[in-house]
């Protein structure tokens, strides 16, 4: 159902290595959007006005479609509406380009109302310059229903403009809801950890490894939890771990805000795990790290960055040491791991643990009563109860955040005064 | 292990009152693992010229303010300050180690130097007005 075919048109004279990298990135993006790539087709060609690739190649693609039944054909290169129309007709299959694919990914990852609006806005901005052409094409060809259009609405372009300005207004009025969400998570005793980094660095693999080894079976408490957030336990401390959209090279302008909005959670985390593919050549690593710093610049509130060099199983120790040494200035708190082979994850957890927002260790005595017991169970949820000593009173050794400590002490005081 | 960068910024590269009155500020910062650990020194030098500065003049101003600090470290300045020339080419024009900012620590350093050079220039201009 989710099968796709990828198509790349390469520019004559362009670098082979870059082209291969770009196609690999498109594959990763398709994968991140939940697609299964059946085949990829590459043609070196100047852009064709009607089909983007040469007509013969377009027919070849149609042949593959007839044989493999993909649900979509995804072009790496940006397509005009005419090209999308002609290709869809020829292939009898939905055809999209890389930007539409990226928009699909953003849409699945947009969790806050703000980021949802940003993604919707980007979608409309993608459609707007194509609107007039689309309507005239549909009239000419008598094909209502194409690209989700009901009829040949002449007002289509106007509608888009109206919707764009409405969303812009709404965006102005919605505050960043993630800030309040962070507050409430903190109050529930959770710290926030985000995975960030380029596509293919191994974020999802690390996410899965960390989650499966440190399950905190409390996910059902959070009915609104997105599929990319899980609660985990780091040496007794509870945290929400969020996987995020991978950084994507050369984003067009209209996608930048939507992209940033999907990163709101990252900016507000307590800890950012910046995942780096240590098997990349050093100049590629340097460029990706520098772009990451650009993305974080002036956006972070309290976040500590931990640089996770992943895929160490693919790199020789000497090579790795040279890389880390040369890139030191871009790598706060470096940790070397293999997410896939579960190498050095304890070291990573140690580093995460020591950078979590500080909790205090304190002793508190509760009355040995129902009320006392309810405070005890509350403290067990909010913090870590290291030991309990039942006597006339219940004496606890507890570790928790400042605000929890305060609340607990006040509670006991009130009980005593009653 | 602590590393040192020297962030430099030049303000006043525009024509004003019949001259270019520029102030180059160098700020030495120590950092480790990408985080700034301390400010080790600051040095500020004013320059005046009737001609717009060329890239060699910029290199000269930067080097002079860096020498005044007396601390060794990699010099960092904005690409825009170096007429957007490629890093490799600019590196060769310096006697000291030079690079463009990449890390947040380096960007913060430049921001620091920028405020120092701006405020120093403002101060010097006010001083001039008073004395005249
Ligand atoms: N050899 C090796 N491969 C790894 C390791 N971690 C991840 N990979 C592989 O790297 C590829 C990308 O991993 P993902 O976890 O999907 O990367 P990602 O950063 O989540 O990428 P996006 O979801 O596209 O943003 C997969 O083929 C993984 O199997 C590792 O430690 N060693």
Coordinates of C-alpha atoms and ligand atoms in Angstrom, one line a residue:
Chain A
X1 CA 0.0 0.0 0.0
X2 CA 2.8 2.4 0.9
X3 CA 5.1 1.3 -1.9
X4 CA 6.8 4.0 -3.9
X5 CA 9.2 4.5 -6.9
X6 CA 11.8 7.2 -6.7
X7 CA 13.0 9.3 -9.7
X8 CA 16.0 11.5 -9.9
X9 CA 17.0 13.7 -12.8
X10 CA 20.7 14.6 -12.6
X11 CA 22.2 17.6 -14.2
X12 CA 24.7 16.8 -16.9
X13 CA 28.2 17.5 -15.6
X14 CA 27.1 17.4 -11.9
X15 CA 29.2 15.4 -9.4
X16 CA 28.4 11.7 -9.2
X17 CA 29.1 11.6 -5.4
X18 CA 26.6 14.4 -4.7
X19 CA 24.0 12.8 -6.8
X20 CA 24.3 9.5 -5.0
X21 CA 24.1 11.2 -1.7
X22 CA 21.0 13.1 -2.7
X23 CA 19.2 10.0 -3.8
X24 CA 20.2 8.3 -0.6
X25 CA 18.8 11.2 1.3
X26 CA 15.5 10.9 -0.6
X27 CA 15.3 7.2 0.2
X28 CA 15.7 8.1 3.9
X29 CA 13.0 10.7 3.6
X30 CA 10.7 8.3 2.0
X31 CA 11.4 5.8 4.7
X32 CA 10.8 8.4 7.4
X33 CA 7.4 9.1 5.8
X34 CA 6.6 5.5 6.1
X35 CA 7.1 4.4 2.5
X36 CA 8.7 1.3 1.1
X37 CA 10.9 2.1 -1.8
X38 CA 10.4 -0.5 -4.6
X39 CA 12.8 1.0 -7.2
X40 CA 14.7 4.1 -8.1
X41 CA 15.1 5.5 -11.6
X42 CA 17.9 7.9 -12.5
X43 CA 18.3 9.9 -15.7
X44 CA 20.9 12.4 -16.7
X45 CA 19.0 14.9 -18.7
X46 CA 18.2 18.6 -19.1
X47 CA 14.8 19.4 -17.7
X48 CA 11.9 18.6 -20.0
X49 CA 9.1 21.0 -19.9
X50 CA 6.3 18.4 -20.1
X51 CA 7.7 15.5 -18.2
X52 CA 10.7 16.8 -16.4
X53 CA 12.6 13.7 -17.5
X54 CA 12.8 12.8 -21.2
X55 CA 9.6 11.5 -22.7
X56 CA 11.1 8.0 -23.2
X57 CA 12.1 7.9 -19.6
X58 CA 8.6 9.0 -18.5
X59 CA 7.2 6.1 -20.5
X60 CA 9.6 3.8 -18.9
X61 CA 8.5 5.0 -15.4
X62 CA 4.9 4.4 -16.5
X63 CA 5.9 0.9 -17.4
X64 CA 7.4 0.3 -13.9
X65 CA 4.2 1.6 -12.4
X66 CA 2.1 -0.8 -14.4
X67 CA 4.2 -3.6 -13.2
X68 CA 4.9 -2.8 -9.6
X69 CA 1.7 -0.9 -8.6
X70 CA 3.3 1.7 -6.3
X71 CA 1.0 4.1 -4.5
X72 CA 3.1 7.1 -5.5
X73 CA 6.0 8.1 -7.7
X74 CA 8.3 10.6 -5.9
X75 CA 10.6 12.9 -7.9
X76 CA 13.7 14.3 -6.2
X77 CA 13.6 17.4 -8.3
X78 CA 10.9 20.1 -7.9
X79 CA 8.1 19.6 -10.5
X80 CA 5.9 22.2 -12.1
X81 CA 2.1 21.6 -12.0
X82 CA 2.2 20.8 -15.7
X83 CA 4.8 18.1 -15.2
X84 CA 2.9 16.7 -12.2
X85 CA -0.3 16.6 -14.3
X86 CA 1.3 15.0 -17.4
X87 CA 3.2 12.4 -15.4
X88 CA 0.2 11.5 -13.3
X89 CA -1.8 11.0 -16.5
X90 CA 0.9 9.0 -18.2
X91 CA 1.6 6.8 -15.2
X92 CA -2.0 6.6 -13.8
X93 CA -0.5 7.1 -10.4
X94 CA 0.0 9.9 -8.0
X95 CA 3.2 11.9 -8.6
X96 CA 4.8 14.1 -6.0
X97 CA 8.1 15.9 -5.6
X98 CA 10.6 16.0 -2.7
X99 CA 9.0 19.1 -1.2
X100 CA 5.6 17.5 -1.1
X101 CA 7.2 14.5 0.5
X102 CA 8.9 16.7 3.1
X103 CA 5.6 18.4 3.8
X104 CA 4.0 14.9 4.4
X105 CA 6.7 14.2 7.0
X106 CA 6.3 17.5 8.7
X107 CA 2.6 17.0 8.8
X108 CA 3.0 13.7 10.7
X109 CA 5.5 15.2 13.1
X110 CA 3.7 18.4 13.8
X111 CA 2.4 18.0 17.3
X112 CA 1.7 21.5 18.6
X113 CA -1.2 23.6 17.2
X114 CA 1.5 26.1 16.2
X115 CA 3.5 23.6 14.2
X116 CA 0.4 22.3 12.6
X117 CA -0.5 25.8 11.4
X118 CA 3.1 26.3 10.1
X119 CA 2.9 23.1 8.1
X120 CA -0.5 24.0 6.7
X121 CA 0.9 27.4 5.7
X122 CA 3.8 25.9 4.0
X123 CA 1.5 23.6 2.0
X124 CA -0.6 26.5 0.9
X125 CA 2.5 28.5 -0.1
X126 CA 3.6 25.5 -2.2
X127 CA 0.2 25.5 -3.9
X128 CA -0.3 29.2 -4.4
X129 CA 2.1 29.8 -7.3
X130 CA 0.7 26.7 -9.0
X131 CA -2.9 27.5 -8.5
X132 CA -3.8 29.4 -11.6
X133 CA -2.0 27.0 -13.9
X134 CA -3.8 24.1 -12.2
X135 CA -7.2 25.6 -12.7
X136 CA -6.5 26.3 -16.4
X137 CA -5.1 22.8 -16.9
X138 CA -8.1 21.2 -15.4
X139 CA -10.5 23.3 -17.5
X140 CA -8.6 22.4 -20.7
X141 CA -8.4 18.7 -19.9
X142 CA -11.8 18.4 -18.2
X143 CA -10.4 16.6 -15.3
X144 CA -12.1 17.6 -12.0
X145 CA -10.9 15.8 -8.9
X146 CA -7.2 16.0 -9.8
X147 CA -5.0 16.8 -6.8
X148 CA -8.1 16.8 -4.5
X149 CA -9.9 19.5 -6.4
X150 CA -13.7 19.3 -6.6
X151 CA -14.4 21.2 -9.7
X152 CA -12.6 23.9 -11.8
X153 CA -13.0 26.5 -9.2
X154 CA -12.0 29.8 -10.6
X155 CA -11.8 31.2 -7.1
X156 CA -9.1 28.6 -6.1
X157 CA -6.3 31.1 -6.1
X158 CA -8.3 33.6 -4.1
X159 CA -9.3 30.9 -1.6
X160 CA -5.7 30.0 -1.1
X161 CA -4.8 33.6 -0.5
X162 CA -7.6 33.9 2.1
X163 CA -6.6 30.8 3.9
X164 CA -2.9 31.9 4.0
X165 CA -3.8 35.3 5.5
X166 CA -6.1 33.6 8.0
X167 CA -3.4 31.2 9.1
X168 CA -0.8 34.0 9.4
X169 CA -3.2 35.8 11.7
X170 CA -3.8 32.7 13.8
X171 CA -0.1 32.1 14.1
X172 CA 0.4 35.6 15.5
X173 CA -2.2 34.8 18.2
X174 CA -1.1 31.3 19.2
X175 CA 1.6 31.4 21.8
X176 CA 4.2 28.7 21.9
X177 CA 2.2 26.0 23.6
X178 CA 5.2 23.8 24.1
X179 CA 6.5 26.0 26.8
X180 CA 3.4 25.3 28.9
X181 CA 3.7 21.6 28.1
X182 CA 7.2 21.6 29.3
X183 CA 6.1 23.1 32.6
X184 CA 3.5 20.4 33.1
X185 CA 5.9 17.6 32.2
X186 CA 8.4 19.0 34.7
X187 CA 5.7 19.1 37.3
X188 CA 5.0 15.4 36.7
X189 CA 8.6 14.7 37.4
X190 CA 9.8 14.2 33.8
X191 CA 12.8 15.8 32.2
X192 CA 12.7 16.3 28.4
X193 CA 15.2 14.8 26.1
X194 CA 15.2 15.2 22.3
X195 CA 17.1 13.5 19.5
X196 CA 18.2 15.8 16.8
X197 CA 20.5 15.5 13.8
X198 CA 20.7 14.9 10.1
X199 CA 18.6 12.2 8.4
X200 CA 20.3 8.9 8.5
X201 CA 22.5 9.7 11.5
X202 CA 20.8 7.0 13.4
X203 CA 18.3 8.9 15.6
X204 CA 15.4 6.4 15.2
X205 CA 17.7 3.5 15.9
X206 CA 19.0 5.2 19.0
X207 CA 15.5 6.1 20.0
X208 CA 14.4 2.5 19.7
X209 CA 17.4 1.1 21.6
X210 CA 17.1 3.6 24.4
X211 CA 13.3 3.0 24.7
X212 CA 13.5 -0.8 24.6
X213 CA 16.2 -1.0 27.2
X214 CA 14.7 1.6 29.6
X215 CA 11.0 1.2 29.3
X216 CA 9.0 3.3 31.7
X217 CA 5.7 1.7 31.3
X218 CA 3.8 4.9 31.9
X219 CA 3.0 5.8 28.3
X220 CA -0.6 5.1 28.8
X221 CA -0.8 8.0 31.1
X222 CA -0.2 10.3 28.2
X223 CA -3.0 9.7 25.8
X224 CA -1.8 12.6 23.7
X225 CA 1.7 11.3 23.3
X226 CA 2.8 11.4 19.7
X227 CA 4.3 8.2 18.3
X228 CA 7.7 9.8 18.4
X229 CA 7.7 10.4 22.1
X230 CA 8.2 7.7 24.8
X231 CA 8.9 7.9 28.5
X232 CA 12.2 6.3 29.6
X233 CA 14.0 5.7 32.8
X234 CA 17.6 6.9 33.2
X235 CA 19.1 5.6 36.4
X236 CA 15.8 6.2 38.2
X237 CA 15.0 9.6 36.7
X238 CA 12.1 9.7 34.3
X239 CA 12.3 11.4 31.0
X240 CA 10.4 12.0 27.9
X241 CA 12.5 11.0 24.9
X242 CA 11.4 12.6 21.6
X243 CA 12.6 11.6 18.1
X244 CA 12.4 14.5 15.7
X245 CA 12.5 15.2 12.0
X246 CA 16.0 14.9 10.6
X247 CA 17.7 18.0 9.4
X248 CA 17.4 18.2 5.6
X249 CA 19.9 19.8 3.3
X250 CA 19.0 22.8 1.1
X251 CA 15.4 23.4 2.3
X252 CA 13.6 25.9 0.2
X253 CA 12.6 29.1 1.9
X254 CA 8.9 28.2 2.2
X255 CA 9.7 25.1 4.2
X256 CA 12.1 26.6 6.7
X257 CA 9.5 28.0 9.2
X258 CA 7.5 24.7 9.1
X259 CA 10.8 22.8 9.7
X260 CA 11.7 25.0 12.6
X261 CA 8.2 24.7 14.1
X262 CA 8.6 20.9 14.2
X263 CA 11.7 21.5 16.3
X264 CA 10.0 23.5 19.0
X265 CA 10.2 20.5 21.3
X266 CA 13.9 20.3 20.7
X267 CA 14.6 23.9 21.5
X268 CA 12.7 23.6 24.8
X269 CA 14.3 20.3 25.9
X270 CA 16.5 19.9 28.9
X271 CA 18.9 17.8 26.9
X272 CA 19.5 17.6 23.2
X273 CA 21.2 14.4 21.9
X274 CA 22.8 15.7 18.7
X275 CA 23.3 12.5 16.8
X276 CA 26.2 12.5 14.3
X277 CA 27.1 9.8 11.8
X278 CA 30.8 9.1 12.7
X279 CA 31.2 7.1 9.5
X280 CA 30.7 10.3 7.4
X281 CA 33.9 11.8 5.9
X282 CA 35.3 14.5 8.2
X283 CA 34.4 17.5 6.0
X284 CA 30.8 16.2 5.8
X285 CA 30.6 15.9 9.6
X286 CA 32.0 19.4 10.0
X287 CA 29.4 20.9 7.6
X288 CA 26.5 19.0 9.3
X289 CA 27.7 20.1 12.7
X290 CA 28.0 23.7 11.7
X291 CA 24.5 23.7 10.2
X292 CA 23.2 22.1 13.5
X293 CA 24.8 25.0 15.5
X294 CA 23.1 27.4 13.1
X295 CA 19.7 25.8 13.7
X296 CA 20.2 25.9 17.5
X297 CA 21.7 29.4 17.6
X298 CA 19.6 31.8 19.7
X299 CA 16.8 29.2 19.9
X300 CA 17.8 27.2 23.0
X301 CA 16.6 28.2 26.5
X302 CA 18.2 25.8 28.9
X303 CA 19.2 22.9 26.8
X304 CA 22.4 21.1 27.3
X305 CA 23.8 19.6 24.1
X306 CA 25.3 16.1 24.2
X307 CA 27.1 15.2 20.9
X308 CA 26.5 11.5 20.2
X309 CA 29.0 10.1 17.7
X310 CA 27.0 7.1 16.3
X311 CA 28.0 4.1 14.2
X312 CA 31.4 3.7 15.9
X313 CA 31.3 0.1 14.7
X314 CA 32.0 1.4 11.2
X315 CA 35.1 3.5 12.1
X316 CA 38.6 2.5 13.2
X317 CA 39.6 3.9 16.6
X318 CA 42.5 5.9 15.2
X319 CA 40.3 7.4 12.5
X320 CA 37.6 8.3 15.0
X321 CA 40.0 9.9 17.4
X322 CA 41.4 12.1 14.7
X323 CA 37.9 13.2 13.7
X324 CA 36.8 14.0 17.2
X325 CA 39.9 15.9 17.9
X326 CA 39.6 18.0 14.8
X327 CA 35.9 18.7 15.4
X328 CA 36.1 19.2 19.2
X329 CA 35.1 22.8 19.0
X330 CA 31.8 21.9 17.5
X331 CA 31.0 19.0 19.9
X332 CA 29.8 19.8 23.4
X333 CA 29.9 16.7 25.7
X334 CA 31.0 14.1 23.2
X335 CA 29.9 10.5 23.7
X336 CA 30.8 7.7 21.3
X337 CA 28.3 4.9 20.7
X338 CA 26.8 2.4 18.3
X339 CA 23.0 2.5 18.5
X340 CA 22.7 -0.6 16.3
X341 CA 25.3 -2.7 18.2
X342 CA 24.4 -1.3 21.6
X343 CA 27.9 -0.2 22.2
X344 CA 28.6 2.3 25.1
X345 CA 25.0 3.1 25.8
X346 CA 25.8 3.0 29.6
X347 CA 28.3 5.8 29.1
X348 CA 25.6 7.7 27.2
X349 CA 23.1 7.2 30.0
X350 CA 25.7 8.3 32.5
X351 CA 26.3 11.5 30.6
X352 CA 22.5 12.1 30.2
X353 CA 22.0 11.5 33.9
X354 CA 24.7 13.9 35.0
X355 CA 23.2 16.7 32.8
X356 CA 19.6 16.3 33.8
X357 CA 18.1 19.3 35.7
X358 CA 19.3 19.0 39.2
X359 CA 17.3 17.2 41.8
X360 CA 17.7 17.5 45.6
X361 CA 18.0 14.6 48.0
X362 CA 16.1 15.2 51.2
X363 CA 14.7 13.4 54.2
X364 CA 11.1 13.9 55.2
X365 CA 8.8 12.4 57.9
X366 CA 5.2 11.7 57.1
X367 CA 2.4 10.7 59.5
X368 CA 1.7 7.0 59.4
X369 CA -1.8 7.5 58.2
X370 CA -3.9 7.4 55.0
X371 CA -3.0 11.0 54.3
X372 CA 0.7 10.3 54.8
X373 CA 0.5 7.3 52.5
X374 CA -1.1 9.4 49.8
X375 CA 1.8 11.8 50.0
X376 CA 4.2 8.9 49.8
X377 CA 2.7 7.6 46.6
X378 CA 2.6 11.1 45.2
X379 CA 6.4 11.4 45.9
X380 CA 7.0 8.1 44.3
X381 CA 5.4 9.4 41.1
X382 CA 7.2 12.8 41.2
X383 CA 10.7 11.8 42.3
X384 CA 12.7 8.8 43.4
X385 CA 12.1 7.4 46.9
X386 CA 15.4 5.8 47.9
X387 CA 14.2 4.3 51.2
X388 CA 11.3 4.2 53.5
X389 CA 11.4 3.6 57.2
X390 CA 8.0 2.7 58.8
X391 CA 7.7 3.6 62.5
X392 CA 5.4 6.0 64.3
X393 CA 6.0 8.1 61.3
X394 CA 7.2 7.2 57.8
X395 CA 10.7 8.5 57.2
X396 CA 11.7 8.8 53.6
X397 CA 14.9 9.4 51.7
X398 CA 13.7 11.2 48.5
X399 CA 15.2 12.7 45.5
X400 CA 13.1 15.3 43.6
X401 CA 13.0 18.7 41.9
X402 CA 12.9 21.9 43.9
X403 CA 9.3 22.5 43.4
X404 CA 8.4 18.9 44.5
X405 CA 10.5 19.3 47.6
X406 CA 8.7 22.5 48.4
X407 CA 5.2 21.1 47.9
X408 CA 6.0 18.0 50.0
X409 CA 7.3 20.1 52.9
X410 CA 4.3 22.4 52.8
X411 CA 2.0 19.5 52.7
X412 CA 3.5 18.0 55.8
X413 CA 3.3 21.3 57.6
X414 CA -0.3 21.7 56.8
X415 CA -1.0 18.2 58.1
X416 CA 0.7 19.0 61.3
X417 CA -1.2 22.2 61.7
X418 CA -4.5 20.5 61.2
Chain B
X1 CA 41.5 20.8 27.9
X2 CA 40.9 24.5 27.3
X3 CA 41.2 26.0 23.8
X4 CA 41.3 29.7 23.0
X5 CA 39.6 31.6 20.3
X6 CA 40.0 35.3 19.7
X7 CA 36.8 36.7 18.2
X8 CA 37.2 40.0 16.3
X9 CA 34.6 42.5 15.0
X10 CA 35.1 45.8 13.3
X11 CA 32.5 48.5 13.5
X12 CA 32.2 51.8 11.6
X13 CA 33.1 50.6 8.1
X14 CA 30.9 53.2 6.6
X15 CA 31.7 56.8 5.4
X16 CA 30.7 59.4 8.0
X17 CA 31.9 62.9 8.6
X18 CA 34.5 62.8 5.7
X19 CA 36.2 59.6 6.9
X20 CA 36.0 56.0 7.9
X21 CA 36.3 55.8 11.6
X22 CA 36.6 52.1 12.5
X23 CA 37.1 50.3 15.8
X24 CA 38.4 46.8 15.9
X25 CA 37.7 44.8 19.0
X26 CA 39.3 41.5 19.9
X27 CA 37.9 39.2 22.6
X28 CA 39.8 36.2 23.8
X29 CA 37.6 33.4 25.1
X30 CA 38.6 30.0 26.5
X31 CA 36.3 27.1 25.8
X32 CA 36.2 23.4 26.1
X33 CA 33.9 20.9 24.4
X34 CA 32.2 23.7 22.6
X35 CA 31.2 25.7 25.7
X36 CA 32.7 29.0 26.7
X37 CA 34.5 28.8 30.0
X38 CA 35.8 32.3 30.4
X39 CA 36.8 35.7 28.9
X40 CA 40.5 36.0 29.0
X41 CA 41.1 39.4 27.6
X42 CA 39.8 42.3 25.4
X43 CA 41.7 44.7 23.2
X44 CA 40.3 47.6 21.2
X45 CA 42.0 49.7 18.6
X46 CA 40.6 52.7 16.6
X47 CA 41.5 53.3 13.0
X48 CA 40.8 56.3 10.8
X49 CA 41.0 56.4 7.0
X50 CA 39.8 58.5 4.1
X51 CA 39.5 55.5 1.8
X52 CA 37.2 52.6 2.2
X53 CA 39.0 49.6 3.8
X54 CA 40.2 46.8 1.5
X55 CA 40.6 43.3 2.6
X56 CA 44.3 43.7 3.3
X57 CA 43.4 46.7 5.6
X58 CA 40.8 44.5 7.4
X59 CA 43.4 41.8 7.9
X60 CA 45.8 44.4 9.2
X61 CA 43.3 45.8 11.7
X62 CA 42.3 42.4 12.9
X63 CA 46.0 41.3 13.4
X64 CA 46.9 44.5 15.2
X65 CA 44.0 44.2 17.7
X66 CA 44.8 40.5 18.2
X67 CA 48.5 41.2 18.9
X68 CA 47.5 43.8 21.5
X69 CA 45.7 41.1 23.5
X70 CA 48.9 39.1 23.9
X71 CA 47.1 35.7 24.0
X72 CA 47.5 33.0 21.5
X73 CA 44.4 31.4 19.9
X74 CA 42.5 30.9 16.6
X75 CA 41.2 34.2 15.3
X76 CA 37.5 34.1 14.3
X77 CA 35.7 36.8 12.3
X78 CA 32.5 36.9 10.2
X79 CA 32.6 36.0 6.6
X80 CA 30.9 39.3 5.8
X81 CA 33.8 41.2 7.4
X82 CA 36.2 39.4 5.0
X83 CA 34.2 40.5 1.9
X84 CA 32.6 37.0 1.7
X85 CA 35.9 35.5 0.4
X86 CA 36.4 31.8 0.7
X87 CA 37.9 30.7 4.0
X88 CA 40.9 29.0 2.5
X89 CA 41.9 32.2 0.7
X90 CA 41.5 34.4 3.7
X91 CA 43.4 31.9 5.9
X92 CA 46.5 32.5 3.8
X93 CA 46.4 36.2 4.3
X94 CA 46.8 35.9 8.0
X95 CA 50.0 35.3 9.9
X96 CA 47.9 33.8 12.7
X97 CA 45.5 30.9 12.6
X98 CA 42.1 32.1 11.2
X99 CA 38.7 30.7 10.6
X100 CA 35.0 31.7 10.1
X101 CA 32.6 31.1 13.0
X102 CA 30.8 27.7 13.0
X103 CA 30.0 26.8 16.6
X104 CA 27.6 28.5 18.9
X105 CA 30.6 29.4 21.1
X106 CA 32.3 31.1 18.2
X107 CA 29.2 33.0 17.2
X108 CA 28.7 34.1 20.8
X109 CA 32.3 35.3 20.8
X110 CA 31.7 37.4 17.7
X111 CA 28.5 38.8 19.2
X112 CA 30.5 39.9 22.2
X113 CA 33.3 41.5 20.1
X114 CA 30.6 43.2 18.1
X115 CA 29.1 44.9 21.1
X116 CA 32.5 45.9 22.4
X117 CA 33.5 47.5 19.2
X118 CA 30.2 49.3 18.8
X119 CA 30.2 50.7 22.3
X120 CA 33.8 51.7 22.1
X121 CA 33.3 53.5 18.9
X122 CA 30.3 55.3 20.3
X123 CA 32.3 56.3 23.4
X124 CA 35.2 57.6 21.2
X125 CA 32.8 59.6 19.1
X126 CA 31.2 61.2 22.1
X127 CA 34.6 62.0 23.5
X128 CA 35.6 63.7 20.2
X129 CA 32.4 65.9 20.3
X130 CA 33.2 67.0 23.8
X131 CA 36.8 67.9 23.0
X132 CA 36.0 69.8 19.9
Ligands
LIG1 N1 26.6 0.3 11.4 C1 25.7 1.0 12.1 N2 24.6 1.5 11.5 C2 23.7 2.2 12.2 C3 23.9 2.5 13.5 N3 22.8 3.2 13.9 C4 22.0 3.4 12.9 N4 22.5 2.7 11.8 C5 21.9 2.6 10.5 O1 21.8 3.9 9.9 C6 20.6 4.0 9.1 C7 19.8 5.2 9.5 O2 19.3 5.0 10.8 P1 18.0 5.7 11.3 O3 18.0 5.4 12.8 O4 16.9 5.4 10.5 O5 18.4 7.2 11.1 P2 17.6 8.5 11.4 O6 18.6 9.5 11.9 O7 16.5 8.2 12.3 O8 17.1 9.0 10.0 P3 15.7 9.7 9.7 O9 14.6 8.9 10.3 O10 15.7 9.7 8.2 O11 15.8 11.1 10.2 C8 19.9 2.7 9.2 O12 20.2 1.9 8.1 C9 20.4 2.1 10.5 O13 20.4 0.7 10.5 C10 25.1 2.0 14.2 O14 25.4 2.3 15.3 N5 25.9 1.3 13.4

